Amino acid sequence: SINVWALPTKQTQSTVLSKVDDASDKEYYLAISGDVGPWPTATFQIEYDSSEWYMTAFLGDPGWMMLTVTVGDDLTVRIYRDGELIGTDTAPHTATQTNLGGALGKLYGSYNSQFYGGHLRELSMHDRVLDIEEIGQLFEQITVPDTFTDVIGHWPLTDSATGMVTDLSGNGHHGTVYGATHDPAAPGCVEYAYAKDCAQIHHEHPDWPDGTYWIDPDGTGPVQVSCDMRPNNGGWTLVFH
């Protein structure tokens, strides 16, 4: 599974994440563009046996969004925006396995192109299919919860201008920045994500379960609460004294 917060601004092919070196050495890539559909459209592509397969999903209104892609053992590929399923398809084959390093924000190697335009935050990769509840947790908490297992890499992308990108997963997948600019004044995804109350979360995501969520009732900062998300008459915020 791949999860990332994105604020795309470039309407031509704009790579979010890739494992591509050259025409003969490819594995997968994730992009946001207007080249293969209305902008913004997500494209997820895999390579196998010198062939390629891809699927697309229209992302809706531009703005900060949480983009999630999962690939199951049965090769079912699902694309989510803000915890809502927006596209599903079945790949014909598993991706070719390579020893390539991943590249954030461009096609790697001899391609060295299709640079991402916009802002990125909180990229994570997971060695399993995230379920709808876990995707909901990522949306509400912004970052990867400590309870998540099988995290391959977690890059908040909030590093200062040191030229490095730090991996918080503990796996040591740190990276080097080439060309991208760290902008501490960039608009943040946090302000976009938090609902005012559990009723808003329930209205926007009626299939999310009971549990702990973050809300920001008065715009002064988020607080963690328990939400009753029952199908009928759900959306209650539970407050304890």
PDB file of N, CA, C and O in Angstrom, residues 126-196:
ATOM      1  N   HIS A 126       3.485   0.405   2.874  1.00  0.00           N
ATOM      2  CA  HIS A 126       3.124  -0.649   3.816  1.00  0.00           C
ATOM      3  C   HIS A 126       3.170  -2.003   3.103  1.00  0.00           C
ATOM      4  O   HIS A 126       2.686  -2.126   1.977  1.00  0.00           O
ATOM      5  N   ASP A 127       3.697  -3.006   3.788  1.00  0.00           N
ATOM      6  CA  ASP A 127       3.890  -4.323   3.190  1.00  0.00           C
ATOM      7  C   ASP A 127       2.641  -5.195   3.339  1.00  0.00           C
ATOM      8  O   ASP A 127       2.732  -6.381   3.673  1.00  0.00           O
ATOM      9  N   ARG A 128       1.501  -4.604   3.128  1.00  0.00           N
ATOM     10  CA  ARG A 128       0.224  -5.314   3.164  1.00  0.00           C
ATOM     11  C   ARG A 128      -0.849  -4.366   2.661  1.00  0.00           C
ATOM     12  O   ARG A 128      -0.604  -3.165   2.471  1.00  0.00           O
ATOM     13  N   VAL A 129      -2.049  -4.901   2.469  1.00  0.00           N
ATOM     14  CA  VAL A 129      -3.171  -4.085   2.032  1.00  0.00           C
ATOM     15  C   VAL A 129      -3.800  -3.408   3.248  1.00  0.00           C
ATOM     16  O   VAL A 129      -4.251  -4.085   4.184  1.00  0.00           O
ATOM     17  N   LEU A 130      -3.818  -2.089   3.259  1.00  0.00           N
ATOM     18  CA  LEU A 130      -4.505  -1.360   4.323  1.00  0.00           C
ATOM     19  C   LEU A 130      -6.009  -1.489   4.139  1.00  0.00           C
ATOM     20  O   LEU A 130      -6.524  -1.374   3.011  1.00  0.00           O
ATOM     21  N   ASP A 131      -6.740  -1.738   5.230  1.00  0.00           N
ATOM     22  CA  ASP A 131      -8.194  -1.811   5.124  1.00  0.00           C
ATOM     23  C   ASP A 131      -8.801  -0.425   5.293  1.00  0.00           C
ATOM     24  O   ASP A 131      -8.107   0.548   5.594  1.00  0.00           O
ATOM     25  N   ILE A 132     -10.119  -0.344   5.117  1.00  0.00           N
ATOM     26  CA  ILE A 132     -10.784   0.954   5.106  1.00  0.00           C
ATOM     27  C   ILE A 132     -10.673   1.645   6.464  1.00  0.00           C
ATOM     28  O   ILE A 132     -10.563   2.877   6.541  1.00  0.00           O
ATOM     29  N   GLU A 133     -10.647   0.875   7.543  1.00  0.00           N
ATOM     30  CA  GLU A 133     -10.512   1.475   8.873  1.00  0.00           C
ATOM     31  C   GLU A 133      -9.131   2.096   9.035  1.00  0.00           C
ATOM     32  O   GLU A 133      -8.990   3.201   9.573  1.00  0.00           O
ATOM     33  N   GLU A 134      -8.100   1.390   8.588  1.00  0.00           N
ATOM     34  CA  GLU A 134      -6.737   1.912   8.711  1.00  0.00           C
ATOM     35  C   GLU A 134      -6.538   3.140   7.836  1.00  0.00           C
ATOM     36  O   GLU A 134      -5.871   4.100   8.235  1.00  0.00           O
ATOM     37  N   ILE A 135      -7.128   3.120   6.642  1.00  0.00           N
ATOM     38  CA  ILE A 135      -7.039   4.297   5.769  1.00  0.00           C
ATOM     39  C   ILE A 135      -7.741   5.481   6.431  1.00  0.00           C
ATOM     40  O   ILE A 135      -7.270   6.625   6.376  1.00  0.00           O
ATOM     41  N   GLY A 136      -8.861   5.210   7.088  1.00  0.00           N
ATOM     42  CA  GLY A 136      -9.548   6.255   7.832  1.00  0.00           C
ATOM     43  C   GLY A 136      -8.698   6.819   8.959  1.00  0.00           C
ATOM     44  O   GLY A 136      -8.699   8.029   9.212  1.00  0.00           O
ATOM     45  N   GLN A 137      -7.945   5.959   9.627  1.00  0.00           N
ATOM     46  CA  GLN A 137      -7.041   6.431  10.684  1.00  0.00           C
ATOM     47  C   GLN A 137      -5.956   7.343  10.107  1.00  0.00           C
ATOM     48  O   GLN A 137      -5.622   8.372  10.699  1.00  0.00           O
ATOM     49  N   LEU A 138      -5.414   6.965   8.962  1.00  0.00           N
ATOM     50  CA  LEU A 138      -4.398   7.802   8.330  1.00  0.00           C
ATOM     51  C   LEU A 138      -4.965   9.167   7.970  1.00  0.00           C
ATOM     52  O   LEU A 138      -4.295  10.190   8.095  1.00  0.00           O
ATOM     53  N   PHE A 139      -6.213   9.193   7.515  1.00  0.00           N
ATOM     54  CA  PHE A 139      -6.836  10.455   7.134  1.00  0.00           C
ATOM     55  C   PHE A 139      -7.072  11.342   8.348  1.00  0.00           C
ATOM     56  O   PHE A 139      -6.818  12.556   8.309  1.00  0.00           O
ATOM     57  N   GLU A 140      -7.550  10.760   9.420  1.00  0.00           N
ATOM     58  CA  GLU A 140      -7.883  11.556  10.590  1.00  0.00           C
ATOM     59  C   GLU A 140      -6.654  11.965  11.391  1.00  0.00           C
ATOM     60  O   GLU A 140      -6.607  13.047  11.966  1.00  0.00           O
ATOM     61  N   GLN A 141      -5.642  11.101  11.424  1.00  0.00           N
ATOM     62  CA  GLN A 141      -4.473  11.394  12.248  1.00  0.00           C
ATOM     63  C   GLN A 141      -3.339  12.037  11.452  1.00  0.00           C
ATOM     64  O   GLN A 141      -2.314  12.419  12.019  1.00  0.00           O
ATOM     65  N   ILE A 142      -3.489  12.130  10.137  1.00  0.00           N
ATOM     66  CA  ILE A 142      -2.515  12.729   9.238  1.00  0.00           C
ATOM     67  C   ILE A 142      -1.265  11.867   9.092  1.00  0.00           C
ATOM     68  O   ILE A 142      -0.828  11.550   8.000  1.00  0.00           O
ATOM     69  N   THR A 143      -0.682  11.473  10.199  1.00  0.00           N
ATOM     70  CA  THR A 143       0.556  10.709  10.164  1.00  0.00           C
ATOM     71  C   THR A 143       0.278   9.231  10.401  1.00  0.00           C
ATOM     72  O   THR A 143      -0.868   8.830  10.645  1.00  0.00           O
ATOM     73  N   VAL A 144       1.313   8.394  10.331  1.00  0.00           N
ATOM     74  CA  VAL A 144       1.166   6.950  10.517  1.00  0.00           C
ATOM     75  C   VAL A 144       1.066   6.643  12.015  1.00  0.00           C
ATOM     76  O   VAL A 144       1.984   6.971  12.771  1.00  0.00           O
ATOM     77  N   PRO A 145      -0.017   6.006  12.457  1.00  0.00           N
ATOM     78  CA  PRO A 145      -0.144   5.681  13.886  1.00  0.00           C
ATOM     79  C   PRO A 145       0.939   4.705  14.333  1.00  0.00           C
ATOM     80  O   PRO A 145       1.411   3.867  13.567  1.00  0.00           O
ATOM     81  N   ASP A 146       1.319   4.787  15.596  1.00  0.00           N
ATOM     82  CA  ASP A 146       2.341   3.899  16.142  1.00  0.00           C
ATOM     83  C   ASP A 146       1.903   2.445  16.120  1.00  0.00           C
ATOM     84  O   ASP A 146       2.749   1.537  16.176  1.00  0.00           O
ATOM     85  N   THR A 147       0.594   2.204  16.076  1.00  0.00           N
ATOM     86  CA  THR A 147       0.080   0.831  16.117  1.00  0.00           C
ATOM     87  C   THR A 147       0.193   0.117  14.780  1.00  0.00           C
ATOM     88  O   THR A 147      -0.001  -1.100  14.719  1.00  0.00           O
ATOM     89  N   PHE A 148       0.504   0.833  13.708  1.00  0.00           N
ATOM     90  CA  PHE A 148       0.590   0.201  12.389  1.00  0.00           C
ATOM     91  C   PHE A 148       1.821  -0.703  12.319  1.00  0.00           C
ATOM     92  O   PHE A 148       2.911  -0.336  12.768  1.00  0.00           O
ATOM     93  N   THR A 149       1.628  -1.887  11.727  1.00  0.00           N
ATOM     94  CA  THR A 149       2.731  -2.821  11.520  1.00  0.00           C
ATOM     95  C   THR A 149       3.064  -2.903  10.038  1.00  0.00           C
ATOM     96  O   THR A 149       2.322  -2.407   9.190  1.00  0.00           O
ATOM     97  N   ASP A 150       4.188  -3.539   9.729  1.00  0.00           N
ATOM     98  CA  ASP A 150       4.604  -3.769   8.339  1.00  0.00           C
ATOM     99  C   ASP A 150       4.775  -2.468   7.565  1.00  0.00           C
ATOM    100  O   ASP A 150       4.444  -2.402   6.375  1.00  0.00           O
ATOM    101  N   VAL A 151       5.281  -1.443   8.226  1.00  0.00           N
ATOM    102  CA  VAL A 151       5.558  -0.177   7.546  1.00  0.00           C
ATOM    103  C   VAL A 151       6.937  -0.285   6.887  1.00  0.00           C
ATOM    104  O   VAL A 151       7.944  -0.471   7.567  1.00  0.00           O
ATOM    105  N   ILE A 152       6.976  -0.185   5.575  1.00  0.00           N
ATOM    106  CA  ILE A 152       8.236  -0.264   4.846  1.00  0.00           C
ATOM    107  C   ILE A 152       9.015   1.037   4.989  1.00  0.00           C
ATOM    108  O   ILE A 152      10.228   1.047   5.190  1.00  0.00           O
ATOM    109  N   GLY A 153       8.306   2.150   4.854  1.00  0.00           N
ATOM    110  CA  GLY A 153       8.938   3.448   4.960  1.00  0.00           C
ATOM    111  C   GLY A 153       7.913   4.503   5.315  1.00  0.00           C
ATOM    112  O   GLY A 153       6.743   4.398   4.938  1.00  0.00           O
ATOM    113  N   HIS A 154       8.345   5.513   6.062  1.00  0.00           N
ATOM    114  CA  HIS A 154       7.466   6.623   6.448  1.00  0.00           C
ATOM    115  C   HIS A 154       8.284   7.903   6.394  1.00  0.00           C
ATOM    116  O   HIS A 154       9.200   8.105   7.196  1.00  0.00           O
ATOM    117  N   TRP A 155       7.943   8.748   5.433  1.00  0.00           N
ATOM    118  CA  TRP A 155       8.670   9.988   5.213  1.00  0.00           C
ATOM    119  C   TRP A 155       7.724  11.168   5.420  1.00  0.00           C
ATOM    120  O   TRP A 155       6.891  11.467   4.536  1.00  0.00           O
ATOM    121  N   PRO A 156       7.781  11.865   6.557  1.00  0.00           N
ATOM    122  CA  PRO A 156       6.876  13.004   6.790  1.00  0.00           C
ATOM    123  C   PRO A 156       7.080  14.150   5.804  1.00  0.00           C
ATOM    124  O   PRO A 156       6.170  14.935   5.560  1.00  0.00           O
ATOM    125  N   LEU A 157       8.318  14.255   5.269  1.00  0.00           N
ATOM    126  CA  LEU A 157       8.654  15.329   4.320  1.00  0.00           C
ATOM    127  C   LEU A 157       8.521  16.703   4.961  1.00  0.00           C
ATOM    128  O   LEU A 157       8.149  17.683   4.311  1.00  0.00           O
ATOM    129  N   THR A 158       8.814  16.753   6.230  1.00  0.00           N
ATOM    130  CA  THR A 158       8.823  18.030   6.950  1.00  0.00           C
ATOM    131  C   THR A 158      10.240  18.401   7.377  1.00  0.00           C
ATOM    132  O   THR A 158      10.419  19.296   8.200  1.00  0.00           O
ATOM    133  N   ASP A 159      11.219  17.700   6.823  1.00  0.00           N
ATOM    134  CA  ASP A 159      12.611  17.984   7.148  1.00  0.00           C
ATOM    135  C   ASP A 159      12.937  19.431   6.796  1.00  0.00           C
ATOM    136  O   ASP A 159      12.425  19.972   5.822  1.00  0.00           O
ATOM    137  N   SER A 160      13.806  20.019   7.547  1.00  0.00           N
ATOM    138  CA  SER A 160      14.294  21.345   7.195  1.00  0.00           C
ATOM    139  C   SER A 160      15.187  21.222   5.973  1.00  0.00           C
ATOM    140  O   SER A 160      15.442  20.123   5.475  1.00  0.00           O
ATOM    141  N   ALA A 161      15.661  22.333   5.497  1.00  0.00           N
ATOM    142  CA  ALA A 161      16.408  22.343   4.236  1.00  0.00           C
ATOM    143  C   ALA A 161      17.816  21.771   4.433  1.00  0.00           C
ATOM    144  O   ALA A 161      18.823  22.453   4.318  1.00  0.00           O
ATOM    145  N   THR A 162      17.891  20.463   4.747  1.00  0.00           N
ATOM    146  CA  THR A 162      19.172  19.807   4.991  1.00  0.00           C
ATOM    147  C   THR A 162      19.644  19.002   3.790  1.00  0.00           C
ATOM    148  O   THR A 162      20.754  18.485   3.802  1.00  0.00           O
ATOM    149  N   GLY A 163      18.790  18.876   2.802  1.00  0.00           N
ATOM    150  CA  GLY A 163      19.141  18.047   1.655  1.00  0.00           C
ATOM    151  C   GLY A 163      18.872  16.575   1.869  1.00  0.00           C
ATOM    152  O   GLY A 163      19.214  15.749   1.026  1.00  0.00           O
ATOM    153  N   MET A 164      18.240  16.229   2.996  1.00  0.00           N
ATOM    154  CA  MET A 164      17.928  14.837   3.298  1.00  0.00           C
ATOM    155  C   MET A 164      16.439  14.668   3.576  1.00  0.00           C
ATOM    156  O   MET A 164      15.769  15.597   4.022  1.00  0.00           O
ATOM    157  N   VAL A 165      15.943  13.459   3.305  1.00  0.00           N
ATOM    158  CA  VAL A 165      14.580  13.082   3.655  1.00  0.00           C
ATOM    159  C   VAL A 165      14.673  11.918   4.630  1.00  0.00           C
ATOM    160  O   VAL A 165      15.293  10.889   4.324  1.00  0.00           O
ATOM    161  N   THR A 166      14.088  12.066   5.811  1.00  0.00           N
ATOM    162  CA  THR A 166      14.242  11.090   6.880  1.00  0.00           C
ATOM    163  C   THR A 166      13.112  10.070   6.870  1.00  0.00           C
ATOM    164  O   THR A 166      11.934  10.425   6.758  1.00  0.00           O
ATOM    165  N   ASP A 167      13.474   8.796   6.985  1.00  0.00           N
ATOM    166  CA  ASP A 167      12.522   7.696   7.097  1.00  0.00           C
ATOM    167  C   ASP A 167      12.309   7.388   8.573  1.00  0.00           C
ATOM    168  O   ASP A 167      13.249   7.038   9.289  1.00  0.00           O
ATOM    169  N   LEU A 168      11.059   7.499   9.050  1.00  0.00           N
ATOM    170  CA  LEU A 168      10.743   7.264  10.459  1.00  0.00           C
ATOM    171  C   LEU A 168      10.301   5.832  10.743  1.00  0.00           C
ATOM    172  O   LEU A 168       9.920   5.526  11.875  1.00  0.00           O
ATOM    173  N   SER A 169      10.350   4.954   9.736  1.00  0.00           N
ATOM    174  CA  SER A 169       9.876   3.583   9.937  1.00  0.00           C
ATOM    175  C   SER A 169      10.858   2.738  10.745  1.00  0.00           C
ATOM    176  O   SER A 169      10.502   1.671  11.234  1.00  0.00           O
ATOM    177  N   GLY A 170      12.091   3.200  10.862  1.00  0.00           N
ATOM    178  CA  GLY A 170      13.119   2.415  11.513  1.00  0.00           C
ATOM    179  C   GLY A 170      13.889   1.518  10.566  1.00  0.00           C
ATOM    180  O   GLY A 170      14.812   0.806  10.984  1.00  0.00           O
ATOM    181  N   ASN A 171      13.528   1.545   9.276  1.00  0.00           N
ATOM    182  CA  ASN A 171      14.188   0.693   8.290  1.00  0.00           C
ATOM    183  C   ASN A 171      15.360   1.374   7.592  1.00  0.00           C
ATOM    184  O   ASN A 171      16.025   0.757   6.759  1.00  0.00           O
ATOM    185  N   GLY A 172      15.573   2.647   7.897  1.00  0.00           N
ATOM    186  CA  GLY A 172      16.751   3.327   7.370  1.00  0.00           C
ATOM    187  C   GLY A 172      16.673   3.722   5.913  1.00  0.00           C
ATOM    188  O   GLY A 172      17.702   3.931   5.272  1.00  0.00           O
ATOM    189  N   HIS A 173      15.455   3.870   5.372  1.00  0.00           N
ATOM    190  CA  HIS A 173      15.315   4.245   3.970  1.00  0.00           C
ATOM    191  C   HIS A 173      15.340   5.769   3.821  1.00  0.00           C
ATOM    192  O   HIS A 173      14.382   6.373   3.333  1.00  0.00           O
ATOM    193  N   HIS A 174      16.423   6.373   4.250  1.00  0.00           N
ATOM    194  CA  HIS A 174      16.566   7.812   4.132  1.00  0.00           C
ATOM    195  C   HIS A 174      16.923   8.169   2.689  1.00  0.00           C
ATOM    196  O   HIS A 174      17.427   7.336   1.930  1.00  0.00           O
ATOM    197  N   GLY A 175      16.653   9.398   2.308  1.00  0.00           N
ATOM    198  CA  GLY A 175      16.902   9.805   0.935  1.00  0.00           C
ATOM    199  C   GLY A 175      17.612  11.136   0.839  1.00  0.00           C
ATOM    200  O   GLY A 175      17.763  11.870   1.823  1.00  0.00           O
ATOM    201  N   THR A 176      18.044  11.424  -0.373  1.00  0.00           N
ATOM    202  CA  THR A 176      18.728  12.672  -0.682  1.00  0.00           C
ATOM    203  C   THR A 176      17.853  13.506  -1.613  1.00  0.00           C
ATOM    204  O   THR A 176      17.273  12.984  -2.554  1.00  0.00           O
ATOM    205  N   VAL A 177      17.771  14.790  -1.333  1.00  0.00           N
ATOM    206  CA  VAL A 177      16.939  15.694  -2.123  1.00  0.00           C
ATOM    207  C   VAL A 177      17.749  16.251  -3.291  1.00  0.00           C
ATOM    208  O   VAL A 177      18.862  16.737  -3.108  1.00  0.00           O
ATOM    209  N   TYR A 178      17.171  16.161  -4.498  1.00  0.00           N
ATOM    210  CA  TYR A 178      17.786  16.755  -5.681  1.00  0.00           C
ATOM    211  C   TYR A 178      16.764  17.680  -6.342  1.00  0.00           C
ATOM    212  O   TYR A 178      15.775  17.212  -6.898  1.00  0.00           O
ATOM    213  N   GLY A 179      16.989  18.957  -6.266  1.00  0.00           N
ATOM    214  CA  GLY A 179      16.158  19.889  -7.017  1.00  0.00           C
ATOM    215  C   GLY A 179      14.917  20.380  -6.311  1.00  0.00           C
ATOM    216  O   GLY A 179      14.490  21.507  -6.529  1.00  0.00           O
ATOM    217  N   ALA A 180      14.307  19.567  -5.449  1.00  0.00           N
ATOM    218  CA  ALA A 180      13.088  19.993  -4.763  1.00  0.00           C
ATOM    219  C   ALA A 180      13.417  21.032  -3.697  1.00  0.00           C
ATOM    220  O   ALA A 180      14.540  21.116  -3.204  1.00  0.00           O
ATOM    221  N   THR A 181      12.420  21.830  -3.340  1.00  0.00           N
ATOM    222  CA  THR A 181      12.611  22.897  -2.365  1.00  0.00           C
ATOM    223  C   THR A 181      11.741  22.644  -1.143  1.00  0.00           C
ATOM    224  O   THR A 181      10.546  22.356  -1.282  1.00  0.00           O
ATOM    225  N   HIS A 182      12.327  22.744   0.038  1.00  0.00           N
ATOM    226  CA  HIS A 182      11.547  22.670   1.269  1.00  0.00           C
ATOM    227  C   HIS A 182      10.965  24.040   1.546  1.00  0.00           C
ATOM    228  O   HIS A 182      11.689  25.029   1.619  1.00  0.00           O
ATOM    229  N   ASP A 183       9.649  24.106   1.701  1.00  0.00           N
ATOM    230  CA  ASP A 183       8.968  25.388   1.894  1.00  0.00           C
ATOM    231  C   ASP A 183       8.221  25.352   3.221  1.00  0.00           C
ATOM    232  O   ASP A 183       7.109  24.826   3.294  1.00  0.00           O
ATOM    233  N   PRO A 184       8.795  25.886   4.295  1.00  0.00           N
ATOM    234  CA  PRO A 184       8.124  25.834   5.593  1.00  0.00           C
ATOM    235  C   PRO A 184       6.845  26.654   5.638  1.00  0.00           C
ATOM    236  O   PRO A 184       6.020  26.459   6.523  1.00  0.00           O
ATOM    237  N   ALA A 185       6.656  27.541   4.676  1.00  0.00           N
ATOM    238  CA  ALA A 185       5.442  28.359   4.640  1.00  0.00           C
ATOM    239  C   ALA A 185       4.366  27.748   3.753  1.00  0.00           C
ATOM    240  O   ALA A 185       3.312  28.343   3.558  1.00  0.00           O
ATOM    241  N   ALA A 186       4.630  26.554   3.200  1.00  0.00           N
ATOM    242  CA  ALA A 186       3.653  25.929   2.315  1.00  0.00           C
ATOM    243  C   ALA A 186       2.374  25.608   3.080  1.00  0.00           C
ATOM    244  O   ALA A 186       2.413  25.311   4.273  1.00  0.00           O
ATOM    245  N   PRO A 187       1.228  25.673   2.419  1.00  0.00           N
ATOM    246  CA  PRO A 187      -0.020  25.317   3.096  1.00  0.00           C
ATOM    247  C   PRO A 187       0.048  23.886   3.585  1.00  0.00           C
ATOM    248  O   PRO A 187       0.589  23.010   2.916  1.00  0.00           O
ATOM    249  N   GLY A 188      -0.485  23.628   4.779  1.00  0.00           N
ATOM    250  CA  GLY A 188      -0.388  22.298   5.370  1.00  0.00           C
ATOM    251  C   GLY A 188      -1.651  21.485   5.166  1.00  0.00           C
ATOM    252  O   GLY A 188      -2.748  22.016   5.044  1.00  0.00           O
ATOM    253  N   CYS A 189      -1.464  20.154   5.127  1.00  0.00           N
ATOM    254  CA  CYS A 189      -2.615  19.276   4.942  1.00  0.00           C
ATOM    255  C   CYS A 189      -3.426  19.155   6.220  1.00  0.00           C
ATOM    256  O   CYS A 189      -4.588  18.752   6.177  1.00  0.00           O
ATOM    257  N   VAL A 190      -2.856  19.506   7.373  1.00  0.00           N
ATOM    258  CA  VAL A 190      -3.564  19.326   8.641  1.00  0.00           C
ATOM    259  C   VAL A 190      -4.841  20.150   8.681  1.00  0.00           C
ATOM    260  O   VAL A 190      -5.904  19.670   9.069  1.00  0.00           O
ATOM    261  N   GLU A 191      -4.749  21.414   8.239  1.00  0.00           N
ATOM    262  CA  GLU A 191      -5.921  22.280   8.300  1.00  0.00           C
ATOM    263  C   GLU A 191      -7.049  21.742   7.429  1.00  0.00           C
ATOM    264  O   GLU A 191      -8.222  21.924   7.717  1.00  0.00           O
ATOM    265  N   TYR A 192      -6.700  21.057   6.363  1.00  0.00           N
ATOM    266  CA  TYR A 192      -7.718  20.534   5.453  1.00  0.00           C
ATOM    267  C   TYR A 192      -8.410  19.320   6.036  1.00  0.00           C
ATOM    268  O   TYR A 192      -9.590  19.089   5.817  1.00  0.00           O
ATOM    269  N   ALA A 193      -7.668  18.520   6.811  1.00  0.00           N
ATOM    270  CA  ALA A 193      -8.156  17.186   7.142  1.00  0.00           C
ATOM    271  C   ALA A 193      -9.170  17.149   8.273  1.00  0.00           C
ATOM    272  O   ALA A 193     -10.105  16.363   8.231  1.00  0.00           O
ATOM    273  N   TYR A 194      -8.994  17.953   9.316  1.00  0.00           N
ATOM    274  CA  TYR A 194      -9.793  17.761  10.504  1.00  0.00           C
ATOM    275  C   TYR A 194     -11.242  18.221  10.327  1.00  0.00           C
ATOM    276  O   TYR A 194     -11.515  19.332   9.877  1.00  0.00           O
ATOM    277  N   ALA A 195     -12.153  17.344  10.713  1.00  0.00           N
ATOM    278  CA  ALA A 195     -13.572  17.696  10.729  1.00  0.00           C
ATOM    279  C   ALA A 195     -13.874  18.494  11.995  1.00  0.00           C
ATOM    280  O   ALA A 195     -13.101  18.491  12.953  1.00  0.00           O
ATOM    281  N   LYS A 196     -15.054  19.161  11.996  1.00  0.00           N
ATOM    282  CA  LYS A 196     -15.449  19.935  13.174  1.00  0.00           C
ATOM    283  C   LYS A 196     -15.982  19.032  14.277  1.00  0.00           C
ATOM    284  O   LYS A 196     -15.879  19.348  15.453  1.00  0.00           O
TER     285      LYS A 196
END
